[in-house]
Amino acid sequence: MQSWRRKSVWLALSASWLLLVLLGGFSLLRLALPPRPRPRAPQGWPRWLDADLLQSFSQPGELPEDAAQPPRAPHGGSCNWGSCFDTSKCRGDGLKVFVYPAAGPISETHRKILASIEDSRFHTFSPAGACLLLLLSLDAQTGECSSMPLQWNRGRNHLVLRLHPASCPRTFQLGQAMVAEASPTVDSFRAGFDVALPFLPEAHPLRGGAPGQLRQHSPQRGVALLALEEERGGWRTAGSNSSACPWDGRCEQDPGPGQTQRWEMLPNATFCLISGHRPQAASRFLQALQAGCIPVLLSPRWELPFSEVIDWTKAAIIADERLLLQVLAALQEMSPAQVLALRQQTQFLWDAYFSSVEKVIHTTLEVIQDRIFGTSAHPSLLWNSPPGALLALSTFSTSPQDFPFYHLQQGSRPEGRFSALIWVGASGQPPLKLIQAVAGSQHCAQILVLWSNERPLPSRWTETAVPLTVIDGCRKVSDRFFPYSTIRTDAILSLDARSSLSTSEVDFAFVVWQSFPERMVGFLTSSHFWDEAHGGWGYTAERTNEFSMVLTMAAFYHRYYHTLFTHSLPKALRTLADEAPTCVDVLMNFLVAAVTKLPPIKVPYGKQRQEAAPLVPGGPDTGPKLQAPDPNCINQIAAAFGHMPLRSSRLRLDPVLFKDPVSVQRKKYRSLEKP
Amino acid sequence: MCASVKYNIRGPALIPRMKTKHRIYYITLFSIVLLGLIATGMFQFWPHSIESSNDWNVEKRSVRDVPVVRLPADSPIPERGDLSCRMHTCFDVYRCGFNPKNKIKVYIYALKKYVDDFGVPVSNTISREYNELLTAISDSDYYTDDISRACLFVPSIDVLNQNTLRIKETAQALAQLSRWDRGTNHLLFNMLPGGPPDYNTALDVPRDRALLAGGGFSTWTYRQGYDVSIPVYSPLSAEVDLPEKGPGPRRYFLLSSQVGLHPEYREDVEALQVKHGESVLVLDKCTNLSEGVLSVRKRCHKHQVFDYPQVLQEATFCVVLRGAQLGQAVLSDVLQAGCVPVVIADSYILPFSEVLDWKRASVVVPEEKMSDVYSILQSIPQRQIEEMQRQVRARRENWLAWGSQAWVTQKTGPSRNQPLIINDRIYPYAAISYEEWNDPPAVKWGSVSNPLFLPLIPPQSQGFTAIVLTYDRVESLFRVITEVSKVPSLSKLLVVWNNQNKNPPEDSLWPKIRVPLKVVRTAENKLSNRFFPYDEIETEAVLAIDDDIIMLTSDELQFGYEVWREFPDRLVGYPGRLHLWDHEMNKWKYESEWTNEVSMVLTGAAFYHKYFNYLYTYKMPGDIKNWVDAHMNCEDIAMNFLVANVTGKAVIKVTPRKKFKCPECTAIDGLSLDQTHMVERSECINKFASVFGTMPLKVVEHRADPVLYKDDFPEKLKSFPNIGSL
C-alpha cells in the first residue's frame, strides 16, 4: 500500500520535473537565441498622453468677422452659374428659349436643331421674353460661323451651341455666355456652367432615332469580352481568354480561330475599351452606348456628355490608363450582377438622351432648366433610371413616389383608390347607369364628369356614395387628358359616357392596374400593323390574337399621363387629335408606349357580345365624332414620334379562377363570367 | 535551476527514511515544482508582455517630446499648387499597385516639431482635431505603417488653419518629407484657408502636386476630380449633444444664427425679418451677457437670449451665409441640429460634393437672390421639406457626424471619406454607388432594385432551354421530352440526371427530337442541381420542367414562353400556389386549394430568366440552399422567394387550372398531397421568411390567358386554341 503510494508520488514528481526541465530549457534556449523578428501589428498613430490638452485648430471667437469690403469671390475672367446667369428673366414660365435665325444657307444638322427647338415647349419667338438666347455655332467648313448677334449683351444668358469640337474660330469674345460643346476637354470645361454634349455623327436622326442594339438583358453566351477600337472607325473584338494580349498588339500576328473579328459599325462585345483623344474617343463612346457595350474609358481627358446630371458610374467604367492590366483583370472578374446593371444602363441612357438630335437638344435645355429651378429640379433618380428626365417632368412633382415609375425603387405603392373621369361627348346624355356602376366599386374615390357638349348642364345628378364633380369643359377632345387639379388620386379610370361597365369589371381592372401602375389597363383593344399595300401603318379594332392599344373610353392609367399629354406632346399633335377625334386614342397609346416601351394590358370585358358594337369605333350607331380607324392619323403620329413605339401583347389578364370548372360561389369576380 | 533538478533526481532514495517529515517534505517539494512551473509559464509569456509594454511606452509619449527638426532658411520651397492637376496627370497610380481588395494604403508621417534657424516653431505642433483625424485614419483599414507600400501619404504637419502657421516655413517643412517628390500622392487637410485681406479659397502654402482636402473651396480653386471638399469642423456641435428631431414643421421657418456677418448681409437678413415677422429669426452676438457665461454658446435677438446651437433645432431652414471664408463652421452646426441649410455662398463647393447630392439636403440660393430667399423657400412643397429634413438627418448620422466620437470610431465620420473618395477614383469598378452615399437607410431597406430593370421584350427567335430534372423515371422522362420537343420555340433540351447510382440510358434509346439534347450528370442528388447555371444554357429563357409533367400541351408551353417574353423578370408558371397568414397559429401557411389569388408558381413547370439560376446558386441568402438540399423539398418556394425579393414583383400564373399529378412531390416518389406534405411546405415558408427577414412574396388576383381565351370566336383563328383542355 505504502510502496504503491510512494511509487505514484515519485512518478508524479519526476513527471512534473521533466515538464519543468522541458519548459525551462525551451525558455533558456529562447533567451540564448537572438529574438526573431515577429510579424508585428502595424504601429498606428501614437495615442498621445496629452491628447486631451491639445488645442483646437481654431477658437470660435477667432474667426474673422470684418472683411473690409463685401466679400465677393474673385471672378478672374471665368464664369459660374451664380455670377454669370441672370435667372430673374426666367420667372413665371420657366425656361423660354429664343434661337437666333441663321444668316445664310443652313446645313442639315443646323436645320434639325432648329426644328427640334422650335417644336419644343421651351421655344419662344421673342428675344425680349426669352430667358435663354441660343446661338448655333456650327462647322467652319460650311461657312456658317455666326457673327456677334444683336442682343449679345456681353453674352449674358446666352448659350453657344457647338455640336462639333473643331468649330468656328472665335470671331468674338464669349464673355459671359455658356458653351454647350461636344465632348469638351476637362481643362476648358466649367462645371455647372457649360454643358457637355455628346459627339453626334453627321447622319444622326432628328427624331426617334435608332433604338439600342440590346435585345436581351444578359450578354449572349460566347460573345467577346472586349472590343477594341480600330484605326479606321471599326471595332475589333477579342476573345475572352486573351483579354490582355490585344493591348500590346501581339495577337494580331496570331489571330486564333474566331479570336479577332472585324466589325464595321457597332461593337458586339461586353466591354468596349476606349482610349485616345476626342473627337474619336467621344464618337466611339456613343457607338458603344448604342450597342449596349459597356464603355471602359481610359483616362478620358474630355468631359462625359451631360455629366452634370447623368451618373456615368452606373453605365461606364472610367479607369486610369496606367492601371490597364488591373482594369482588364477587374473586368474579367466583374460579377454578372454588375455587368447586367451596366449593360442595361447604357441602353437606357442611349434611348433616353442620345438616340436623336431632338433628345440631345431637349436634354441640354432640361439641364439648364434644372439649374434655374433649383430645389424643384429633377432629383438624380429621375435622371438616372427609366424612363429618364425628359419623360418624367419635374413640373409634375419632384417626389419620385408621385410618378408611376419608381414605386419599386422607393419601396412605395400606388394609392389604393381611383378617380373616374367620364367624358360626355356629343350624345349629351348623363351617363347615370355608368355612374352607378363605377360608384359601386369599393376603390372609387371620386367621379368627375367632363361635360363637353352644347347642351346645358343637367341640374340634377344621381345620388352617389362618392363625391361627384361636374367640369364644364371646352369642346376639344384633347381636354379629356388635361391634368385637372380636381383629380386627387394616382389612378384615373377614363370613360366615355356611352361605355358600359359592371362594378366587378372595374374592381378587377383596378386591382390589375395596381400591379402595373405605369401601364394602361383597358377593356377594349385595337392593334397596329404595317400595311404593305400602302407602305404605311394602319390599325384595326377587330378582334385579333394580339393587340397594341387599349381604347381610352374605358381604361385605367396613372394621372401623370395627363400632365405628360398636355405639357410634353408637341402642340401639332394635340391639334391633330382635336381635329380627328379617333386619333386621341392612338396618340395616348403612343405616348404611354414611348414612355414604358411596353404594351398595354387587357382585362376581360364581360358584355362584349351584346354591347361591344357601339363601343368599338366604326360601329353602327356611333356619333359624328367616332369614325372608322384613320390610317392617316397613325402615320402622322408615327412621323412625329420618329419611330413606332407601340408594342404588341398576346395575353389578357383574367381573374385566377376565370371560367375554371369550379363552383361559381368560390370565385371572387363571378359576374365577369356571365354570358 | 539546473542544480535543483540534479538534486531532485537523486532525491528519491532519501524519502523512505524520513517517514515523519515526508508529508511536509512532499508539500515543500510540490510547492517548489509548482513554483518552477509557474515561473516557467511566466517565462513563456514574459518576453511578449515586456515587448508589448515597451510598445505601450513608445505610444504613450507626450506631444511635447517629439523630435525637433531645424529648417535652414534656404531649404527648398515647393512650387505653388498646380491648378491643372488631375488624377491622371499628377497622381502616381503605380504606387497604389494592384491590391486584390481594391483598397489603397495610407501612410502617416511621424510627428515632428519644425523650428526655423532661430528655434522659433513653424506652427503649432498639432491641433486636437488633426490628431483625432490622423488617429481615425490610422485605425481604418486604409492605414499602413510601411512607407514603401503606401499609395497615399499624409504629412503630420498640421495645416488645418492657415492663420496658425508660417506659410513659407511650412512649405519648406513639407518639401523635406522623405517621400515628398513634388507632393505626388500627398494629401493635406485644411479647413480654414486664406488670410486677410483677400482670403483665398484654398490653402496658400505652396504644395506643388499635393492633393488638398479643403473646407471652403470655390469653383475657381477646386480641381474637379482631384481635390476633395470637406466641411469645416465646428467644436461647438461636437461638445453639445443635440437630441434627434423628426421631420415636420418647426417654430421658426427661417433662422440666421451667424455672428460677424458683413454689414451688408446683416442688413439683408434683417430686412427679411422685418418683412416676414415672426417666422424669421435673426440672431446676433450678445452684448449684455454677465461675466462667466460662455458667449459662444449664446445668441441674442434684441434682448432675448437663446442657447446656441440648441436654437437651430427650432427652425426649418437655417441660413449659411459666406463670410470672409466660403466654408463656414455653422454648416456643421446646422446639420447637426437637423435644420435644412440654406447655403448663400456663390461658387462654394459643398463638402464631398463629388459624391454627396446636396440638392436633396440643402437649398442653394445665389447671393444676388438673397432678398427672395423667403419666397424661394415658401415655394418648396411641405413633402419635399420633410424629405430634406430626413436627408439632413441621414447625412448627420452617416457622413458628417463631426462629434469627437465619430472621429475616433472611424466607422462613420469624414476622415473615412477622404481615402474612400480617392479610393473610388483609383478603383472605379469597386466604387460605392450614388445610392449608397445618398439614400437614407429607410429608403434602402424598402427599395428594390430590379436586376432586369430595362423594359425589353426579348426576341422570339431566341427561344428557350428546357431543363428536365430526373432521377430514374425514364419512361415518363421520355414522354416529357417528346411533348416538350413539339413546342416551336424550344431551342435546346437539357436533362439533369440526378441519379449517381445509375447511368442514363444509351444515346440510341433517347427519343429523336429536332433540337439538341444534352444530358448533364450531377455529382450529388441535390434539388438545387435544377437551378444550377449550366454553361449549356444559351438562351435567356429557361423552362424548368419535372420529368412527370406530361399534361401540358404544346400550345400551353408556347404561350407560356410568349408570356415570359412580356415579363422577362418574373417567374411565369403553370400551377399556382398561395401563402396565407394563419391568425390562430400566428405564422405563415401554405395553400394549394383553388383560390382567387396566387403568390407562387411551382417550378415543376415554369419559365424564368437564367440569371435567377446564378442568383439561386451563388446569392441565395442564409442557409436556404443547404436547407433545401437537406430536406429534399421546397426548392420551388425558395426560388419564388428569391425572385420576388430581388424584383419586388409578383409571379405570373399562365392558363387555367389543370389537374396536375401532384406536381409538388418531385423529390419523394409516391408521396401524396397529404397533411404532412402541407405542413412541411408551410414550414418552408416560415423558415424562408425568417431568413429573408421579410415576406417578399406578392399576392395577385390575375393570371395570363391568350387574348381570345374562351371568347366567342372561331377556334381555328385563335393562336393558342389548345389551352385549358384536360
Short mmCIF file of C-alpha atoms in Angstrom, two decimals, chain A residues 2 5-6 9-10 12-13 16-17 19-21 23-28 30-31 35 38 40-76 78-80 82-83 85-88 91 156 186-187 191 214-221 299-301 309 311 313-314 317-323 326-327 329-330 333-338 340-341 343-345 347-348 370 374-381 383 386 397-399 401-402 408-413 508 511-512 515-516 519 525 543-547 595-602 608-609 647-662 666-669, chain B residues 1 4-5 8 11-13 15-16 19 23 26 29-30 32-33 36-37 40 43-44 47-48 51 55 58-64 66 84 86-89 91-94 97-98 108-111 124 126-129 131 134-135 138-139 143 145 156 158 160-161 163-164 191-192 197 199 219-220 224 232-233 235 259-262 264-265 285 296 322-325 329 346-347 357 359 362-363 366-369 372 376 380-381 383-384 388 425-429 434-435 443 446-448 450-460 462 535 537-538 540 559 562-563 566-568 570 593-598 609-611 614 647-649 652-653 656-657 700-713 717-720:
data_model
loop_
_atom_site.label_atom_id
_atom_site.label_comp_id
_atom_site.label_asym_id
_atom_site.label_seq_id
_atom_site.Cartn_x
_atom_site.Cartn_y
_atom_site.Cartn_z
CA GLN A 2 2.68 2.37 1.13
CA ARG A 5 1.61 5.26 -2.79
CA ARG A 6 5.30 6.13 -2.73
CA VAL A 9 4.19 10.06 -5.68
CA TRP A 10 7.61 9.63 -7.22
CA ALA A 12 4.16 12.31 -10.29
CA LEU A 13 7.20 14.16 -9.03
CA SER A 16 6.45 17.29 -13.17
CA TRP A 17 10.21 17.81 -13.03
CA LEU A 19 7.94 19.03 -17.59
CA LEU A 20 9.79 21.75 -15.74
CA VAL A 21 13.05 20.89 -17.45
CA LEU A 23 9.69 24.14 -20.43
CA GLY A 24 12.62 25.79 -18.72
CA GLY A 25 15.01 24.51 -21.33
CA PHE A 26 12.95 25.99 -24.10
CA SER A 27 12.80 29.30 -22.36
CA LEU A 28 16.55 29.32 -21.89
CA ARG A 30 14.87 31.26 -26.49
CA LEU A 31 16.79 33.65 -24.34
CA PRO A 35 14.86 37.29 -30.93
CA ARG A 38 7.99 38.52 -35.31
CA ARG A 40 4.17 42.67 -35.55
CA ALA A 41 0.91 44.55 -35.52
CA PRO A 42 1.19 47.72 -37.57
CA GLN A 43 2.18 50.62 -35.44
CA GLY A 44 -0.51 53.18 -35.75
CA TRP A 45 -0.58 56.83 -34.98
CA PRO A 46 0.51 57.23 -31.35
CA ARG A 47 -2.03 57.80 -28.62
CA TRP A 48 -0.57 60.93 -27.10
CA LEU A 49 -0.54 61.16 -23.35
CA ASP A 50 -1.57 64.76 -23.50
CA ALA A 51 -4.06 64.42 -26.36
CA ASP A 52 -6.76 65.96 -24.24
CA LEU A 53 -4.67 69.00 -23.62
CA LEU A 54 -4.15 69.76 -27.29
CA GLN A 55 -5.59 72.99 -28.52
CA SER A 56 -8.36 73.21 -31.06
CA PHE A 57 -7.31 74.35 -34.52
CA SER A 58 -9.48 77.40 -34.26
CA GLN A 59 -11.04 79.32 -31.45
CA PRO A 60 -14.67 80.25 -32.08
CA GLY A 61 -14.01 83.90 -31.41
CA GLU A 62 -11.00 83.92 -33.65
CA LEU A 63 -12.90 83.61 -36.92
CA PRO A 64 -12.51 86.74 -38.99
CA GLU A 65 -15.55 88.90 -38.63
CA ASP A 66 -14.99 92.03 -40.53
CA ALA A 67 -13.70 91.86 -44.02
CA ALA A 68 -13.27 95.39 -45.23
CA GLN A 69 -15.18 95.13 -48.47
CA PRO A 70 -18.25 92.98 -49.11
CA PRO A 71 -16.87 89.50 -49.58
CA ARG A 72 -17.06 88.61 -53.22
CA ALA A 73 -15.27 85.84 -54.93
CA PRO A 74 -12.69 86.95 -57.47
CA HIS A 75 -14.02 86.48 -60.96
CA GLY A 76 -10.73 86.11 -62.70
CA SER A 78 -14.19 82.86 -65.61
CA CYS A 79 -17.86 82.41 -65.02
CA ASN A 80 -20.07 80.25 -62.92
CA GLY A 82 -24.35 82.22 -59.84
CA SER A 83 -22.28 85.04 -61.23
CA PHE A 85 -26.52 83.89 -65.43
CA ASP A 86 -29.46 86.11 -64.66
CA THR A 87 -32.30 83.87 -63.53
CA SER A 88 -34.67 86.76 -62.93
CA ARG A 91 -39.62 83.75 -63.77
CA ARG A 156 -25.24 87.16 -70.66
CA VAL A 186 -11.72 68.78 -68.88
CA ASP A 187 -9.47 71.80 -68.65
CA ALA A 191 -18.56 72.54 -64.34
CA LEU A 214 -29.55 45.36 -76.86
CA ARG A 215 -32.10 42.64 -77.45
CA GLN A 216 -31.61 40.73 -74.27
CA HIS A 217 -30.68 41.60 -70.74
CA SER A 218 -27.68 39.42 -70.19
CA PRO A 219 -24.69 39.13 -72.51
CA GLN A 220 -25.09 36.36 -75.04
CA ARG A 221 -23.01 33.33 -74.40
CA SER A 299 -8.29 58.38 -68.52
CA PRO A 300 -10.64 60.44 -70.64
CA ARG A 301 -9.46 63.99 -70.88
CA VAL A 309 -26.94 65.11 -64.33
CA ASP A 311 -24.34 59.34 -63.16
CA THR A 313 -20.55 55.37 -62.93
CA LYS A 314 -23.73 53.37 -63.47
CA ILE A 317 -16.13 52.34 -66.24
CA ILE A 318 -13.73 55.22 -66.03
CA ALA A 319 -10.32 53.91 -65.27
CA ASP A 320 -6.76 55.04 -65.20
CA GLU A 321 -4.94 54.07 -68.38
CA ARG A 322 -1.83 53.42 -66.35
CA LEU A 323 -3.54 50.59 -64.49
CA GLN A 326 -5.54 45.71 -63.33
CA VAL A 327 -8.55 47.08 -65.17
CA ALA A 329 -8.33 41.73 -64.64
CA ALA A 330 -11.13 43.53 -62.87
CA GLU A 333 -13.78 39.19 -62.51
CA MET A 334 -16.72 41.52 -62.60
CA SER A 335 -19.83 39.88 -61.18
CA PRO A 336 -22.71 39.05 -63.54
CA ALA A 337 -24.94 41.34 -61.49
CA GLN A 338 -22.68 44.31 -62.15
CA LEU A 340 -26.09 43.18 -66.16
CA ALA A 341 -26.72 46.52 -64.48
CA ARG A 343 -25.30 46.99 -69.81
CA GLN A 344 -28.90 47.87 -69.21
CA GLN A 345 -27.96 51.36 -68.07
CA GLN A 347 -29.17 51.19 -73.26
CA PHE A 348 -31.45 53.22 -71.10
CA ASP A 370 -32.93 72.27 -63.75
CA GLY A 374 -33.01 74.88 -58.12
CA THR A 375 -34.88 72.94 -55.48
CA SER A 376 -37.64 71.86 -57.83
CA ALA A 377 -35.25 70.33 -60.32
CA HIS A 378 -35.28 66.66 -61.22
CA PRO A 379 -33.84 64.54 -58.44
CA SER A 380 -30.95 62.37 -59.52
CA LEU A 381 -33.14 59.27 -59.53
CA TRP A 383 -32.32 61.40 -64.47
CA PRO A 386 -36.04 54.72 -66.81
CA SER A 397 -43.61 66.58 -58.95
CA THR A 398 -40.15 66.22 -57.53
CA SER A 399 -41.08 63.27 -55.33
CA GLN A 401 -43.35 58.38 -55.36
CA ASP A 402 -45.77 60.57 -57.28
CA LEU A 408 -40.12 49.66 -56.57
CA GLN A 409 -37.04 51.78 -56.02
CA GLN A 410 -38.83 53.85 -53.42
CA GLY A 411 -40.45 50.94 -51.66
CA SER A 412 -43.82 52.64 -52.11
CA ARG A 413 -47.13 51.58 -53.63
CA PHE A 508 -60.79 43.68 -61.18
CA VAL A 511 -56.60 45.59 -58.91
CA VAL A 512 -54.63 44.66 -62.02
CA SER A 515 -49.65 45.74 -60.22
CA PHE A 516 -48.79 47.72 -63.37
CA ARG A 519 -49.17 50.91 -67.99
CA THR A 525 -58.26 46.92 -77.74
CA ARG A 543 -60.56 41.23 -82.52
CA THR A 544 -57.28 39.52 -83.18
CA ASN A 545 -54.84 37.36 -81.31
CA GLU A 546 -52.78 40.34 -80.29
CA PHE A 547 -53.22 44.00 -79.54
CA VAL A 595 -42.53 56.04 -72.05
CA THR A 596 -42.88 52.45 -70.90
CA LYS A 597 -41.62 50.67 -74.03
CA LEU A 598 -44.16 48.00 -73.14
CA PRO A 599 -47.61 47.04 -74.41
CA PRO A 600 -50.77 47.96 -72.52
CA ILE A 601 -52.73 45.38 -70.57
CA LYS A 602 -56.09 43.94 -71.48
CA GLN A 608 -68.56 42.04 -75.21
CA ARG A 609 -71.18 40.32 -77.31
CA ARG A 647 -45.56 47.04 -78.69
CA SER A 648 -47.87 44.09 -79.16
CA SER A 649 -49.12 41.78 -76.47
CA ARG A 650 -50.65 38.36 -76.88
CA LEU A 651 -52.13 37.97 -73.45
CA ARG A 652 -55.06 39.05 -71.39
CA LEU A 653 -55.07 39.12 -67.62
CA ASP A 654 -58.05 37.25 -66.22
CA PRO A 655 -59.07 36.54 -62.63
CA VAL A 656 -57.26 33.46 -61.34
CA LEU A 657 -60.31 31.20 -61.47
CA PHE A 658 -61.74 32.73 -64.65
CA LYS A 659 -64.03 30.20 -66.32
CA ASP A 660 -62.44 27.37 -64.39
CA PRO A 661 -64.58 24.37 -63.65
CA VAL A 662 -65.17 25.22 -60.00
CA ARG A 666 -65.76 30.28 -54.88
CA LYS A 667 -64.96 32.90 -57.47
CA LYS A 668 -64.39 36.49 -56.44
CA TYR A 669 -65.22 38.03 -59.80
CA MET B 1 17.50 25.75 -11.71
CA SER B 4 17.84 21.78 -8.19
CA VAL B 5 16.96 19.34 -10.92
CA ASN B 8 15.88 16.03 -7.00
CA GLY B 11 16.27 12.64 -4.00
CA PRO B 12 14.04 9.57 -4.06
CA ALA B 13 16.47 7.48 -2.02
CA ILE B 15 12.42 9.75 1.22
CA PRO B 16 11.68 6.33 2.72
CA LYS B 19 8.77 8.96 7.44
CA ARG B 23 4.49 14.79 4.23
CA TYR B 26 6.42 16.40 -0.26
CA LEU B 29 8.76 19.72 -2.99
CA PHE B 30 5.48 20.15 -4.77
CA ILE B 32 8.88 24.17 -5.49
CA VAL B 33 7.84 22.26 -8.58
CA GLY B 36 9.02 26.35 -11.00
CA LEU B 37 6.17 25.57 -13.34
CA THR B 40 8.48 28.79 -16.48
CA PHE B 43 8.74 33.00 -18.73
CA GLN B 44 6.88 31.71 -21.72
CA PRO B 47 9.11 38.39 -23.15
CA HIS B 48 5.98 39.04 -25.13
CA GLU B 51 7.73 43.80 -25.66
CA ASP B 55 5.27 49.39 -27.43
CA VAL B 58 6.51 54.18 -27.10
CA GLU B 59 2.98 55.10 -27.96
CA LYS B 60 2.24 56.84 -24.74
CA ARG B 61 4.50 59.74 -25.36
CA SER B 62 3.80 63.36 -24.88
CA VAL B 63 3.38 65.64 -27.84
CA ARG B 64 5.99 67.89 -26.32
CA VAL B 66 8.55 64.73 -30.33
CA SER B 84 -4.35 71.87 -63.91
CA ARG B 86 -5.86 65.80 -62.49
CA MET B 87 -5.66 62.23 -61.27
CA HIS B 88 -4.12 61.04 -64.49
CA THR B 89 -1.51 63.78 -64.66
CA PHE B 91 -1.24 61.30 -59.26
CA ASP B 92 1.09 58.32 -59.37
CA VAL B 93 -1.16 55.28 -59.52
CA TYR B 94 1.75 52.90 -59.80
CA GLY B 97 -0.15 48.84 -57.19
CA PHE B 98 -2.69 46.16 -57.58
CA ILE B 108 1.16 58.89 -41.94
CA TYR B 109 4.49 60.60 -41.33
CA ALA B 110 5.73 60.58 -37.77
CA LEU B 111 5.04 63.71 -35.80
CA ASN B 124 1.52 74.59 -33.52
CA ILE B 126 -0.63 69.51 -33.81
CA SER B 127 -4.18 70.52 -33.04
CA ARG B 128 -6.70 68.37 -31.28
CA GLU B 129 -8.77 67.90 -34.42
CA ASN B 131 -4.69 64.44 -34.03
CA LEU B 134 -4.93 61.06 -38.00
CA THR B 135 -5.99 58.63 -35.29
CA SER B 138 -4.62 55.06 -38.51
CA ASP B 139 -7.44 52.93 -37.11
CA TYR B 143 -3.67 52.55 -42.85
CA ASP B 145 2.94 51.80 -41.42
CA SER B 156 1.60 65.07 -39.81
CA ASP B 158 -0.96 70.42 -39.22
CA LEU B 160 -5.95 72.85 -40.74
CA ASN B 161 -5.89 76.56 -40.03
CA ASN B 163 -3.69 81.53 -39.70
CA THR B 164 -1.79 79.50 -37.13
CA MET B 191 -10.30 73.76 -43.12
CA LEU B 192 -9.64 77.44 -42.80
CA PRO B 197 -7.25 90.78 -46.66
CA TYR B 199 -8.98 85.40 -48.14
CA THR B 219 -15.18 76.78 -58.24
CA TRP B 220 -12.03 78.69 -59.13
CA GLN B 224 -12.55 68.81 -60.02
CA VAL B 232 -15.35 72.92 -41.61
CA TYR B 233 -15.31 71.33 -38.20
CA PRO B 235 -16.08 72.43 -31.97
CA VAL B 259 -22.36 86.32 -35.86
CA GLY B 260 -19.93 88.59 -37.55
CA LEU B 261 -21.88 88.84 -40.78
CA HIS B 262 -20.82 91.51 -43.15
CA GLU B 264 -24.40 94.46 -46.00
CA TYR B 265 -25.59 90.89 -45.45
CA LYS B 285 -23.84 88.19 -30.70
CA VAL B 296 -20.05 81.45 -27.99
CA ARG B 322 -20.50 83.21 -46.61
CA GLY B 323 -18.15 85.21 -44.52
CA ALA B 324 -14.65 86.17 -45.41
CA GLN B 325 -14.16 82.48 -45.96
CA ALA B 329 -18.37 76.03 -39.46
CA ASP B 346 -21.70 81.82 -54.63
CA SER B 347 -19.26 79.40 -56.16
CA ASP B 357 -26.04 65.03 -53.71
CA LYS B 359 -29.73 69.07 -53.84
CA SER B 362 -30.00 71.77 -48.80
CA VAL B 363 -31.18 74.82 -50.68
CA PRO B 366 -27.39 82.82 -55.25
CA GLU B 367 -26.16 85.81 -53.25
CA GLU B 368 -27.95 88.04 -55.70
CA LYS B 369 -31.28 86.47 -54.75
CA ASP B 372 -36.04 86.47 -52.34
CA ILE B 376 -37.99 80.67 -52.76
CA ILE B 380 -40.96 74.27 -51.72
CA PRO B 381 -43.77 71.81 -51.02
CA ARG B 383 -43.39 66.99 -48.53
CA GLN B 384 -40.12 67.95 -50.10
CA MET B 388 -34.88 67.21 -46.99
CA ARG B 425 -11.22 57.18 -58.20
CA ILE B 426 -8.46 54.63 -58.44
CA TYR B 427 -10.66 51.56 -58.35
CA PRO B 428 -13.84 52.83 -60.02
CA TYR B 429 -15.20 49.36 -60.56
CA TYR B 434 -24.76 57.10 -55.61
CA GLU B 435 -27.49 55.36 -53.64
CA VAL B 443 -35.31 54.01 -48.44
CA GLY B 446 -37.78 49.26 -48.52
CA SER B 447 -36.47 49.69 -52.02
CA VAL B 448 -35.90 47.02 -54.59
CA ASN B 450 -34.65 45.01 -60.07
CA PRO B 451 -31.62 43.40 -61.74
CA LEU B 452 -33.58 43.28 -65.01
CA PHE B 453 -34.82 46.84 -64.95
CA LEU B 454 -34.60 47.66 -68.65
CA PRO B 455 -38.01 47.32 -70.29
CA LEU B 456 -37.29 44.86 -73.06
CA ILE B 457 -39.27 42.22 -74.88
CA PRO B 458 -36.68 39.65 -75.89
CA PRO B 459 -36.98 38.47 -79.49
CA GLN B 460 -38.99 35.36 -80.05
CA GLN B 462 -34.07 33.30 -79.17
CA ASP B 535 -22.86 26.55 -69.39
CA ILE B 537 -27.91 27.20 -71.22
CA GLU B 538 -27.51 29.60 -74.12
CA GLU B 540 -32.12 33.76 -71.59
CA PHE B 559 -47.98 30.55 -74.82
CA GLU B 562 -44.74 34.28 -75.05
CA VAL B 563 -45.91 35.47 -71.64
CA GLU B 566 -43.55 40.12 -71.96
CA PHE B 567 -42.48 39.65 -68.33
CA PRO B 568 -38.86 38.51 -68.56
CA ARG B 570 -40.78 37.26 -63.45
CA GLU B 593 -56.63 24.99 -52.77
CA TRP B 594 -58.49 26.62 -55.63
CA THR B 595 -58.20 30.21 -54.51
CA ASN B 596 -58.76 33.56 -56.14
CA GLU B 597 -55.17 34.59 -55.55
CA VAL B 598 -51.68 33.39 -56.33
CA HIS B 609 -34.65 34.22 -66.73
CA LYS B 610 -31.42 32.25 -66.50
CA TYR B 611 -29.92 34.99 -64.33
CA TYR B 614 -27.00 32.34 -60.98
CA THR B 647 -37.50 42.13 -58.30
CA GLY B 648 -40.30 43.17 -55.96
CA LYS B 649 -42.77 41.73 -58.44
CA ILE B 652 -47.49 35.28 -63.44
CA LYS B 653 -49.63 32.20 -63.49
CA PRO B 656 -56.45 27.80 -66.39
CA ARG B 657 -56.15 25.34 -63.60
CA VAL B 700 -52.10 38.95 -57.14
CA GLU B 701 -55.57 38.11 -58.38
CA HIS B 702 -54.79 37.71 -62.06
CA ARG B 703 -53.42 35.09 -64.38
CA ALA B 704 -52.45 35.33 -68.03
CA ASP B 705 -54.61 33.83 -70.78
CA PRO B 706 -54.41 34.25 -74.54
CA VAL B 707 -56.24 37.37 -75.71
CA LEU B 708 -59.14 35.43 -77.14
CA TYR B 709 -59.30 32.72 -74.49
CA LYS B 710 -62.87 31.38 -74.19
CA ASP B 711 -64.11 34.27 -76.29
CA ASP B 712 -66.87 33.69 -78.73
CA PHE B 713 -64.54 33.48 -81.67
CA LEU B 717 -58.49 31.53 -85.86
CA LYS B 718 -57.07 31.58 -82.36
CA SER B 719 -53.30 31.43 -81.97
CA PHE B 720 -53.43 29.14 -78.98
#
